Coordinates of C-alpha atoms and ligand atoms in Angstrom, one line a residue:
X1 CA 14.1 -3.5 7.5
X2 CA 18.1 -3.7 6.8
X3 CA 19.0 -3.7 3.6
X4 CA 22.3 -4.8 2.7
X5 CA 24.3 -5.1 -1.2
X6 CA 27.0 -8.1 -1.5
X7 CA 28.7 -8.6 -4.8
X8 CA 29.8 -12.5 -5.2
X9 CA 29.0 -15.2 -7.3
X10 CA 28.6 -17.5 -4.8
X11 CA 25.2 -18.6 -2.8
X12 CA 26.3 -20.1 0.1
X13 CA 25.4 -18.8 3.7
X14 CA 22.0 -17.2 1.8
X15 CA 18.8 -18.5 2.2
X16 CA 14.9 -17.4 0.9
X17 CA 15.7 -16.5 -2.2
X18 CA 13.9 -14.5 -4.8
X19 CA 14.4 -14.2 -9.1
X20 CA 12.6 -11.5 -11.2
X21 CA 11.6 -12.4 -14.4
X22 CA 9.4 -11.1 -17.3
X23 CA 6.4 -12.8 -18.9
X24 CA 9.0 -13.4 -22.0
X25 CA 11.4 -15.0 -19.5
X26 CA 14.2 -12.4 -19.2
X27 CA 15.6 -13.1 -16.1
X28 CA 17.5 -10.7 -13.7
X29 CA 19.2 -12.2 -10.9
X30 CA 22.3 -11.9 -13.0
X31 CA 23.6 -15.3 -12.6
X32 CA 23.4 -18.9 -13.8
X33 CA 21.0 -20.3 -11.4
X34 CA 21.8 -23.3 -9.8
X35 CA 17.7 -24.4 -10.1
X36 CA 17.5 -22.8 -13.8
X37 CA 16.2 -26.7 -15.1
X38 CA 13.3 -26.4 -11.8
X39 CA 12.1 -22.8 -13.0
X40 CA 11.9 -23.5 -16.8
X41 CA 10.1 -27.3 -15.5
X42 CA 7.6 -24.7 -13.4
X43 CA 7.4 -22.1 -16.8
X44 CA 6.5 -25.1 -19.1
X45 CA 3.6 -26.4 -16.4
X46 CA 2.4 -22.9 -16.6
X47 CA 2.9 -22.7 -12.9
X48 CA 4.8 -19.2 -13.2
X49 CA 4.2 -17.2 -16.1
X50 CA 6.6 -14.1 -15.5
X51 CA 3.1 -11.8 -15.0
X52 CA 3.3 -9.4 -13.0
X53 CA 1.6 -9.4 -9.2
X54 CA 1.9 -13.0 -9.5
X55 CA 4.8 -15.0 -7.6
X56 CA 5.8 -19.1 -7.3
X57 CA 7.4 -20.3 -4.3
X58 CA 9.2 -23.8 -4.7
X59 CA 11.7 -25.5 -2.8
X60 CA 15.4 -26.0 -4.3
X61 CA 17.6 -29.0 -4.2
X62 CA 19.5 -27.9 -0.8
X63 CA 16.5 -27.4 0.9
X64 CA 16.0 -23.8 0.1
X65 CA 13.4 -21.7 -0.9
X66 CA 13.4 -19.9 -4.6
X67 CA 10.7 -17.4 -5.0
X68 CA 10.3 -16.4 -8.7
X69 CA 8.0 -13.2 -9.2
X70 CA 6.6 -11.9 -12.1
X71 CA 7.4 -8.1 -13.7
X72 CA 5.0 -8.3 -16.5
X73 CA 5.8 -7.7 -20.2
X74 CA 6.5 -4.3 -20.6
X75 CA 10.1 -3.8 -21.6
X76 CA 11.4 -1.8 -20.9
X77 CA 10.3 -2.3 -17.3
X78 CA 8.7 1.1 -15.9
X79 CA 9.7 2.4 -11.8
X80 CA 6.2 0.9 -10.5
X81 CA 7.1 -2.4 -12.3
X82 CA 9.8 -2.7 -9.7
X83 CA 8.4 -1.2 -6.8
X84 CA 5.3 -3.7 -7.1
X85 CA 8.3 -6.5 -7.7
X86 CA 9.3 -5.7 -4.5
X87 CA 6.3 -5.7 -2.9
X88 CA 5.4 -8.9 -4.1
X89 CA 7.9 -10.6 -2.8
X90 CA 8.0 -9.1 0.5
X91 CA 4.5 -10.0 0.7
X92 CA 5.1 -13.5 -0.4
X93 CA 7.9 -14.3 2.1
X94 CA 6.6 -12.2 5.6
X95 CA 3.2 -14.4 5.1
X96 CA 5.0 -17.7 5.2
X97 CA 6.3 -16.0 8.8
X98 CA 9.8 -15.6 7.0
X99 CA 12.2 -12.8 8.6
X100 CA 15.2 -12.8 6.3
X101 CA 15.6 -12.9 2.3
X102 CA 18.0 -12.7 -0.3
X103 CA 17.2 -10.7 -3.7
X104 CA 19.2 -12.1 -7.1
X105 CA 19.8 -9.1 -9.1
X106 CA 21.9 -8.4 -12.2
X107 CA 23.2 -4.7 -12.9
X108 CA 20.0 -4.2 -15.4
X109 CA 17.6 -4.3 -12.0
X110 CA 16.6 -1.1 -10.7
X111 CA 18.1 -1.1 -7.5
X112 CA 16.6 2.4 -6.1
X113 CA 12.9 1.2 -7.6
X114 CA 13.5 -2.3 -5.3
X115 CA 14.5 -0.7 -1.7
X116 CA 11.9 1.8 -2.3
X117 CA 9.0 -0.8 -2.9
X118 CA 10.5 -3.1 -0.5
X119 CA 10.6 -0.2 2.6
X120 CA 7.5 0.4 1.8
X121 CA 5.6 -2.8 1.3
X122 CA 3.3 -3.7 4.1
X123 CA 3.3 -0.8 6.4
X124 CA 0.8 -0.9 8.9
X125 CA 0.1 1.9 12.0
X126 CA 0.3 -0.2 14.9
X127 CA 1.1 2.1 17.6
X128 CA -2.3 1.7 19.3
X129 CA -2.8 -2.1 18.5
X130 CA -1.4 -5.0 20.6
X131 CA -1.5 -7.0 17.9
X132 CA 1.8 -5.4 16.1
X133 CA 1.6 -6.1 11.5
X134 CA 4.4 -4.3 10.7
X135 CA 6.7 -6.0 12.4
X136 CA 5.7 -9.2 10.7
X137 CA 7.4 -7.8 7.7
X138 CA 10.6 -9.3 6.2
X139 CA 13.3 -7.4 8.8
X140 CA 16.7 -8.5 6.7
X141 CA 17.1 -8.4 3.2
X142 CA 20.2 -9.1 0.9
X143 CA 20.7 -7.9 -2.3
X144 CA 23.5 -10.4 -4.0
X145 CA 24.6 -8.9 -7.1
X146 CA 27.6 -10.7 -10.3
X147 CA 30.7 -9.9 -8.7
X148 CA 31.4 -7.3 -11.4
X149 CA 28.8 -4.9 -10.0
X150 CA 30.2 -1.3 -9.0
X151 CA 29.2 -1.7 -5.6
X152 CA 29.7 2.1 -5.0
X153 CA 27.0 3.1 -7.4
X154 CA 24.8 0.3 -6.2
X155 CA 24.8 1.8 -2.3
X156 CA 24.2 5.0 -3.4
X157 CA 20.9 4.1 -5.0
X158 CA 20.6 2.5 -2.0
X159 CA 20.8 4.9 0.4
X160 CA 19.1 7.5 -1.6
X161 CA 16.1 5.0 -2.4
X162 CA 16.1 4.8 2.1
X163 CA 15.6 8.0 2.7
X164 CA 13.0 9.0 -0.3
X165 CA 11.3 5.8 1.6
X166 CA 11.9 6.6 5.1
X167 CA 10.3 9.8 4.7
X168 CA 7.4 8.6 3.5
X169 CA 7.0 6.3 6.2
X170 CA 7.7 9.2 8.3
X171 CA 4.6 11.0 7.0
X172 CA 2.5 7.7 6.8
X173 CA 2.9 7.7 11.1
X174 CA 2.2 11.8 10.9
X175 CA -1.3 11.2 9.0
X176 CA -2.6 7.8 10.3
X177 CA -1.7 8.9 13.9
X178 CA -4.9 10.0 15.4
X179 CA -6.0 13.9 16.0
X180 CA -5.6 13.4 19.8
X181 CA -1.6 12.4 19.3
X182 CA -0.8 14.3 16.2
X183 CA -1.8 18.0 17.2
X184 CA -0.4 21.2 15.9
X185 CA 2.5 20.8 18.6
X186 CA 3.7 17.3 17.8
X187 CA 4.0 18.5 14.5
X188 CA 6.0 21.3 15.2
X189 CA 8.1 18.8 17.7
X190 CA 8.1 16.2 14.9
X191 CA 10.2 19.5 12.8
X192 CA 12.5 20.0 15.5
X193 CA 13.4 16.3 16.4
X194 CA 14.2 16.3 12.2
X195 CA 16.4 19.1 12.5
X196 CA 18.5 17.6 15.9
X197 CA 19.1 14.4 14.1
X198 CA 20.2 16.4 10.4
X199 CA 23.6 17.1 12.0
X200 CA 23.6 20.6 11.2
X201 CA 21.7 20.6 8.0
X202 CA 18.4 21.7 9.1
X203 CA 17.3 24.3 11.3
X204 CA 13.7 24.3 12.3
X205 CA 12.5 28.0 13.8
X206 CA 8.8 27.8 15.7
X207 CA 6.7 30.0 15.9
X208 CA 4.0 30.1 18.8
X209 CA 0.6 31.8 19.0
X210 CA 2.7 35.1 20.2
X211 CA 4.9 35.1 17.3
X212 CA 2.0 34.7 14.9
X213 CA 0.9 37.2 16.6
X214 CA 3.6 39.5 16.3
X215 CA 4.0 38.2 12.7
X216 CA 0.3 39.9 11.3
X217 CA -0.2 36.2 10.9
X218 CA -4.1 37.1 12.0
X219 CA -5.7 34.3 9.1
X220 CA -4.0 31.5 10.5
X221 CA -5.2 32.8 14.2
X222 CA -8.7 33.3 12.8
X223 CA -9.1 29.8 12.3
X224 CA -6.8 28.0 14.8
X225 CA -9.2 30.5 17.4
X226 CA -12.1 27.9 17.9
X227 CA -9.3 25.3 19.1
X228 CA -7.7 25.0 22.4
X229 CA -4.8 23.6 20.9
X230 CA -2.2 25.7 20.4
X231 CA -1.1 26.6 16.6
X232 CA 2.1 26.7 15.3
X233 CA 4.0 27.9 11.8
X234 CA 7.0 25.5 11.4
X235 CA 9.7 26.9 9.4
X236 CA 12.3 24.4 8.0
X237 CA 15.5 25.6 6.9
X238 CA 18.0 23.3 4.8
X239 CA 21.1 24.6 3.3
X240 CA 20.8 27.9 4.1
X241 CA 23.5 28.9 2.2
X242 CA 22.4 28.0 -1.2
X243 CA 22.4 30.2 -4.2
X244 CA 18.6 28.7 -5.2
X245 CA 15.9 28.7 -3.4
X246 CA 12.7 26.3 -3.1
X247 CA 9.9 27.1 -0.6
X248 CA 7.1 24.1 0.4
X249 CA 4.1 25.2 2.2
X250 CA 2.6 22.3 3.5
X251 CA -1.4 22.9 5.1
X252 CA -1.2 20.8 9.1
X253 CA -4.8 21.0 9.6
X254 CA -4.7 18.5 12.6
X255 CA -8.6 17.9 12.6
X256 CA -11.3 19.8 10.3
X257 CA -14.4 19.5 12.0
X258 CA -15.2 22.4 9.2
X259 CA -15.7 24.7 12.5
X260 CA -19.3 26.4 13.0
X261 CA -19.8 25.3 9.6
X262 CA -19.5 22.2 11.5
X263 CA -19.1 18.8 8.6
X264 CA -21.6 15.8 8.7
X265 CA -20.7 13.3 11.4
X266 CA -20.4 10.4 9.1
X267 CA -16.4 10.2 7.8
X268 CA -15.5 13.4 9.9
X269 CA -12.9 10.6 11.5
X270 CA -11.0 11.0 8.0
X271 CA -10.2 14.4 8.7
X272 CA -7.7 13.9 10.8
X273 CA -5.6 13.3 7.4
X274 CA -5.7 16.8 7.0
X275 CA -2.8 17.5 7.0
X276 CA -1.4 15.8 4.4
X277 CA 0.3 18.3 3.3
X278 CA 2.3 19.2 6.5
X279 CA 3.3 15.4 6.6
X280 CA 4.8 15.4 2.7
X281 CA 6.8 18.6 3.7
X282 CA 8.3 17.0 7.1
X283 CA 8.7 13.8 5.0
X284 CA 10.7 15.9 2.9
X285 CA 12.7 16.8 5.1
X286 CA 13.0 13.9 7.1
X287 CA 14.8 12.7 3.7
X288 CA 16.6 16.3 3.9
X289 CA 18.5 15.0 6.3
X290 CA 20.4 12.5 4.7
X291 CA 20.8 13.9 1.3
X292 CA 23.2 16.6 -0.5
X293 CA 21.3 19.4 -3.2
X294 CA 22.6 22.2 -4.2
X295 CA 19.2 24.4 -3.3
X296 CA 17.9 25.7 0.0
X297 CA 15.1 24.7 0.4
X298 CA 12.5 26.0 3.3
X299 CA 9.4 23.9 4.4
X300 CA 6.9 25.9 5.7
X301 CA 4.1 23.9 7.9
X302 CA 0.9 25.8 8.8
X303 CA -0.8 24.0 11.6
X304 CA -3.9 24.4 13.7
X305 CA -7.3 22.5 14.5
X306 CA -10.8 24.1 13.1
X307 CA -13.7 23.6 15.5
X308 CA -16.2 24.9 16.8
X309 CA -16.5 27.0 20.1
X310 CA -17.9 30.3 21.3
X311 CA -14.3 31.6 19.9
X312 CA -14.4 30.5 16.8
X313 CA -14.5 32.2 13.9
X314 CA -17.7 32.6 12.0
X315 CA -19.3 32.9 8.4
X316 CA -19.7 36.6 7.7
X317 CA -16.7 37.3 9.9
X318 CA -14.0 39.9 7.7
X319 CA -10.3 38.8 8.7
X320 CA -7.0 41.2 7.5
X321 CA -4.7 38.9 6.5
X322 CA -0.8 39.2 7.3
X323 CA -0.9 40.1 2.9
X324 CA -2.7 43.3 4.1
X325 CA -5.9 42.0 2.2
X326 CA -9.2 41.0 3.6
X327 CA -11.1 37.8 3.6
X328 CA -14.7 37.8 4.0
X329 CA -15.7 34.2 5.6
X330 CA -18.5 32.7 4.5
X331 CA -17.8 28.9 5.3
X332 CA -15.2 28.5 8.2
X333 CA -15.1 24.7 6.5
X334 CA -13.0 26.5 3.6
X335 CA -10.3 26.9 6.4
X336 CA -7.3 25.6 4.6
X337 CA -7.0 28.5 2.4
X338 CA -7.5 31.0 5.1
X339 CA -4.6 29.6 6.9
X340 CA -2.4 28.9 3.9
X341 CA -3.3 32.7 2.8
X342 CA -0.3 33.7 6.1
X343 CA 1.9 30.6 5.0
X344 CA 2.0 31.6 1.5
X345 CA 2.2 35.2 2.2
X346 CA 5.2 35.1 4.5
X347 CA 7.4 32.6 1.9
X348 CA 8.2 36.2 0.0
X349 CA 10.3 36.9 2.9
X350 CA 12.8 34.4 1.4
X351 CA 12.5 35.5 -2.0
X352 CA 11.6 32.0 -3.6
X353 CA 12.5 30.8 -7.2
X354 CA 9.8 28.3 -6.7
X355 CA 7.0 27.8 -4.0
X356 CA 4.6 24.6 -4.0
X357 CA 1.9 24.3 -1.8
X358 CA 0.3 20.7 -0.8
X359 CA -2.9 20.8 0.9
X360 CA -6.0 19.0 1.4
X361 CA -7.6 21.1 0.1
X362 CA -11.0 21.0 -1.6
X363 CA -13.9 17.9 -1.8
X364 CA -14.3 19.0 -5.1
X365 CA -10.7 18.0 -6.1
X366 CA -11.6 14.5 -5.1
X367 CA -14.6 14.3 -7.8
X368 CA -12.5 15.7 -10.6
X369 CA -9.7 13.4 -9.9
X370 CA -10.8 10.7 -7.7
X371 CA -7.8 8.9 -5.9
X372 CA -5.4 8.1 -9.0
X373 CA -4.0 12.1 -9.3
X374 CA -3.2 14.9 -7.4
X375 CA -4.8 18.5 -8.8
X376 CA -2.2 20.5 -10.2
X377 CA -3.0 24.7 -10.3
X378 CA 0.5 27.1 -11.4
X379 CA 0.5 31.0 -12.0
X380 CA 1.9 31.9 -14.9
X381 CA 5.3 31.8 -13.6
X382 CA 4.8 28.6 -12.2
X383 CA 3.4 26.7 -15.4
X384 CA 7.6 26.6 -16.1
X385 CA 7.9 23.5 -13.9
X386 CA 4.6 21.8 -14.6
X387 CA 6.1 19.6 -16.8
X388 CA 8.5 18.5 -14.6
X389 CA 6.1 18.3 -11.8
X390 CA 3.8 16.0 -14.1
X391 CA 7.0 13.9 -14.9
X392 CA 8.2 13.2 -11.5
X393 CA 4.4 12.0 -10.9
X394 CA 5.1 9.3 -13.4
X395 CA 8.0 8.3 -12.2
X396 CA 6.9 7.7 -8.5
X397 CA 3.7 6.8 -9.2
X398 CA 2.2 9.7 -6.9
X399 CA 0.5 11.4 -10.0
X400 CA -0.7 15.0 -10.5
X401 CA -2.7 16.2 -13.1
X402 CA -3.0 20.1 -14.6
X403 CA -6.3 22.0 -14.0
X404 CA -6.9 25.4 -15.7
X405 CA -6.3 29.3 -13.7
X406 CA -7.9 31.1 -16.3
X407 CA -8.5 34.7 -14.7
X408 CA -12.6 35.2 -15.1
X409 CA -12.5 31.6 -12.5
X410 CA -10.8 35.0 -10.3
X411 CA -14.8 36.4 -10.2
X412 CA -16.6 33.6 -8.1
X413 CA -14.0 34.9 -5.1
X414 CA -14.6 38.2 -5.5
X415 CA -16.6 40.0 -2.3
X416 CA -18.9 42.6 -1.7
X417 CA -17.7 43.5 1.6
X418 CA -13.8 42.3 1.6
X419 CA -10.8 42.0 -1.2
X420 CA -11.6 38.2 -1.1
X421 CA -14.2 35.9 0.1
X422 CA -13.3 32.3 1.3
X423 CA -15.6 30.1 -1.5
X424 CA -16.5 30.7 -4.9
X425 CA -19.7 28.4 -4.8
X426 CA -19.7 24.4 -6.3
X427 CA -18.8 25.7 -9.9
X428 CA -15.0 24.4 -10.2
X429 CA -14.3 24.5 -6.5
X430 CA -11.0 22.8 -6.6
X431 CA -9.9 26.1 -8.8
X432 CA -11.4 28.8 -7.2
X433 CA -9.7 27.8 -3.9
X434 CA -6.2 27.5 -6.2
X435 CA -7.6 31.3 -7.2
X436 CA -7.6 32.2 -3.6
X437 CA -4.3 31.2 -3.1
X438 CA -2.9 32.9 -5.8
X439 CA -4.0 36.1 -4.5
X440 CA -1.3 35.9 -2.0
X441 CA 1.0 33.7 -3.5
X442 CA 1.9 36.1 -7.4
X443 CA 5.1 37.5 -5.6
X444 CA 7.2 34.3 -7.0
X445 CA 6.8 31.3 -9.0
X446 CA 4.2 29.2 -7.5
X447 CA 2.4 25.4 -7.8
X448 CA -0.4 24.3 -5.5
X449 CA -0.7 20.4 -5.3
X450 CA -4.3 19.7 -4.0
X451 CA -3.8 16.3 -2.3
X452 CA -7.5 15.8 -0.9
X453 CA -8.0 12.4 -3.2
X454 CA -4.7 10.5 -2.9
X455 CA -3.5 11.6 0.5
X456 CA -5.6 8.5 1.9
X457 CA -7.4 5.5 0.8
X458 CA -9.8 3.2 2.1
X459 CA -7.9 -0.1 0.3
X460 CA -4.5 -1.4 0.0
X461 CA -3.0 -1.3 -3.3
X462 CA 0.7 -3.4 -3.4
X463 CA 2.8 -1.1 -1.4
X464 CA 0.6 1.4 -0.7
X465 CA -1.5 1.1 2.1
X466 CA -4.8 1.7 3.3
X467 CA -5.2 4.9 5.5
X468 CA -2.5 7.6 5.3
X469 CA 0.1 6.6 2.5
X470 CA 2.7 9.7 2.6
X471 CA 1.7 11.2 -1.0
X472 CA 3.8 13.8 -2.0
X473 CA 7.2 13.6 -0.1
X474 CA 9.0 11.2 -3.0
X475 CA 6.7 13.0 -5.5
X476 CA 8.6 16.5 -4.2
X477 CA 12.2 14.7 -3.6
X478 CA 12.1 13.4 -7.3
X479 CA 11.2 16.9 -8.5
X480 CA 13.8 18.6 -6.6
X481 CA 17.1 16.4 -7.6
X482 CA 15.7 17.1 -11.2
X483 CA 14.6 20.6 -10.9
X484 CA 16.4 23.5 -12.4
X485 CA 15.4 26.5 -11.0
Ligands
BES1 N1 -10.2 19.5 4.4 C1 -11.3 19.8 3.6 C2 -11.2 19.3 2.2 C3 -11.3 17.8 2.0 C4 -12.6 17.2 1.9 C5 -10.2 17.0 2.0 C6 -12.7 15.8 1.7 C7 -10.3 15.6 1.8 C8 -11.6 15.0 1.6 C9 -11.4 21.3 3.4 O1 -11.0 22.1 4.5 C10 -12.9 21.6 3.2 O2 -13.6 21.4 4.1 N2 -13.2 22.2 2.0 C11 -14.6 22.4 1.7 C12 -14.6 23.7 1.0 C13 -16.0 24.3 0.8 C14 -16.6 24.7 2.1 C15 -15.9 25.5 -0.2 C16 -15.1 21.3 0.8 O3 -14.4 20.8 0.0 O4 -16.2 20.9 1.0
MG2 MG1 -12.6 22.3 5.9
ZN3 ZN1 -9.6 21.2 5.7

């Protein structure tokens, strides 16, 4: 989709246009409408009511099309009052079979809010269909602002709202692409084609099954071990040079069959979204690319497949850790953590002032929360950015929700036999995996994001689709052009 800002008062050479207005009738397009008598004929028939998720298309005196849609009654109008805006009227236009449109906007629209929803409204994965969706979207849209608009500031938000979006179409074609196209090496390929295309601003360093070797990185090869795909750590690096420094660990678990502790058959599809959290960090990053912070920031993307073979690691099995601690196995199906426990371990090496982890992470997570909020677990360091964590969530819409780390949850992880064992039973399971982590994450600041529930869905809802939607990556970009650290 090309989106382009103009700044004139005139209409001519536009066509398929669209007006936001409230339920009250507060109108944004900024301009005295040339069909303002046909809209308030179509308010006083009832026809178009200003609600929102509801639009009117009607034809203009010139032969053009005016579609109004509706952004509710809340005033002041809230980011996802926008976003679904947009949505709507992509929606409304690409089902007629329309290509091109033209949004009315005065200076009080929210300009980033609009390119976001309108990127991301009606994504569909088609790369294994012949019968293509996406591209029936709207492909050229015009933004015609009052001639007065700063049209600087206006392609800023632009821009800025293109890449947030971009990158989270980037991770929506990471998840819903299938286990057999998305393994651990096209994600690590996937890092380095980011880093080629950042001109300079990213570096991407792989390491292979040697390295990890060489690295103590002996978790992560305990799992990846029943696989003959090959694992990888990804290690992004964006302005290096920065005083500041944010770390995002991001679990690539390519397909969890759940290993010898092998999952039911019914949904085990699904779990090729798991690695949800490896797509939000090279979403991330993706966006990287095209923005300037002031932080370094270094995504870190563990990645492997857990199956089943005559190699693979089994329940009882004791594995030493890169940390120097031990894990005692006793479900190879709580493989996230094991792998993570590396990941997690090795971001001290860069001496973080904040790490957040998104995984997949626990079933358990999805019954606490359901789909509407990511799980939210902090050390103590780390409950310094929750409330910024909680208020990016707002904003976006890609929600995440506190759960408690009081230290006796620490007990149903402890082993017999090891320093840690891999599953602390169905009590609170989305915290006693957050406990595991911790053990080898205390040496900074830390946040773990478990994205089990909202990393896919089984229906659409506006602009965000069913199957892999890309949670997390403008949920972290938000945080980190806001964060202080
Ligand atoms: N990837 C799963 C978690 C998951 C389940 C994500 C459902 C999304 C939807 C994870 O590796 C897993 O299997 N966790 C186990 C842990 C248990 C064995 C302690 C779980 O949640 O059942
Ligand atoms: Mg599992
Ligand atoms: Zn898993």
């Amino acid at each position: 989709m090309r989106i382009s800002i103009k700044a004139q008062a005139g209409l001519k050479e536009f066509e398929n246009f669209v007006v936001l207005e409230s339920k009250e009738g507060e109108n944004f397009s900024g301009r005295s409408l040339p069909e303002r008598k046909r809209i308030a004929g179509i308010r006083e028939l009832g026809d178009f009511t200003g609600e929102a998720g509801k639009s009117h298309l009607f034809y203009g005196s010139k032969s053009s099309r005016w579609l109004l849609v509706g952004l509710g009654n809340k005033a002041p109008f809230l980011p996802e009052d926008w976003r679904k805006a947009a949505d709507q009227a992509q929606r409304a236009y690409s089902s007629l079979g329309i290509k091109k449109a033209t949004l009315l906007l005065s200076e009080e629209a929210d300009i980033f809010e609009l390119v976001t929803g309108l990127i991301l409204s009606g994504y569909s994965y088609d790369r294994f269909r012949s019968r293509k969706d996406h591209g029936k979207r709207l492909s050229t849209v015009t933004i015609l602002m009052p001639a007065s608009v700063n049209l600087k500031q206006a392609n800023a938000l632009r821009r800025k709202a293109e890449a947030h979006a971009k990158g989270t179409l980037l991770a929506r074609d990471l998840l819903c692409a299938p286990g057999n196209l998305a393994t651990p090496t096209y994600l690590a390929e996937t890092a380095k084609a980011i880093a080629e295309k950042s001109g300079g601003r990213i570096e991407t360093r792989l390491k292979d099954r040697k390295a990890l070797e060489e690295g103590g990185f002996t978790a992560h090869l305990a799992v990846a071990r029943g696989s003959d795909e090959e694992p990888w750590l990804v290690e992004m690096d964006y302005n290096s040079e920065a005083e500041k420094t944010l770390v995002l660990v991001g679990k690539g678990l390519t397909f969890d069959s759940g290993g010898i502790s092998l999952k039911p058959g019914a949904g085990m599809e699904d779990m090729k979204y798991d690695m949800g959290g490896a797509a939000a960090v090279l979403g991330v990053f993706e966006a990287l690319a095209k923005l300037d912070l002031p932080l370094r920031i270094i995504g870190l993307v563990a990645t492997c497949e857990n199956m089943p073979s005559g190699r693979a690691y089994k329940p009882g099995d004791i594995v030493t850790s890169r940390s120097g601690k031990t894990i005692e196995v006793i479900n190879t199906d709580a493989e996230g953590r094991v792998v993570l426990a590396d990941a997690l371990d090795y971001a001290k090496e860069f001496k973080p002032d904040f790490m957040i982890d998104l995984a997949t992470l626990t079933g358990a997570c999805v019954i606490a929360l359901g789909g509407l909020t990511a799980g939210m677990l902090c050390n103590k360091k780390g409950e310094a950015f929750r409330d910024a964590m909680i208020e990016s969530g707002g904003k976006t819409g890609e929600r995440v929700w506190p759960l408690p780390m009081f230290e006796e949850y620490g007990e149903q992880i402890r082993s017999k036999v090891a320093d840690v064992r891999n599953t602390g039973g169905r009590a609170a399971g989305t915290i006693t995996a957050g406990k595991f982590l911790q053990t080898f994450a205390d040496h900074s600041p830390w946040m773990h994001l478990d994205i089990a529930g909202v990393t896919w869905r089984d229906s659409d809802r506006a602009y965000i689709p069913k199957g892999g939607n890309g949670f997390g990556v403008r949920l972290l970009l938000d945080f980190i052009e806001n964060a202080e650290l």
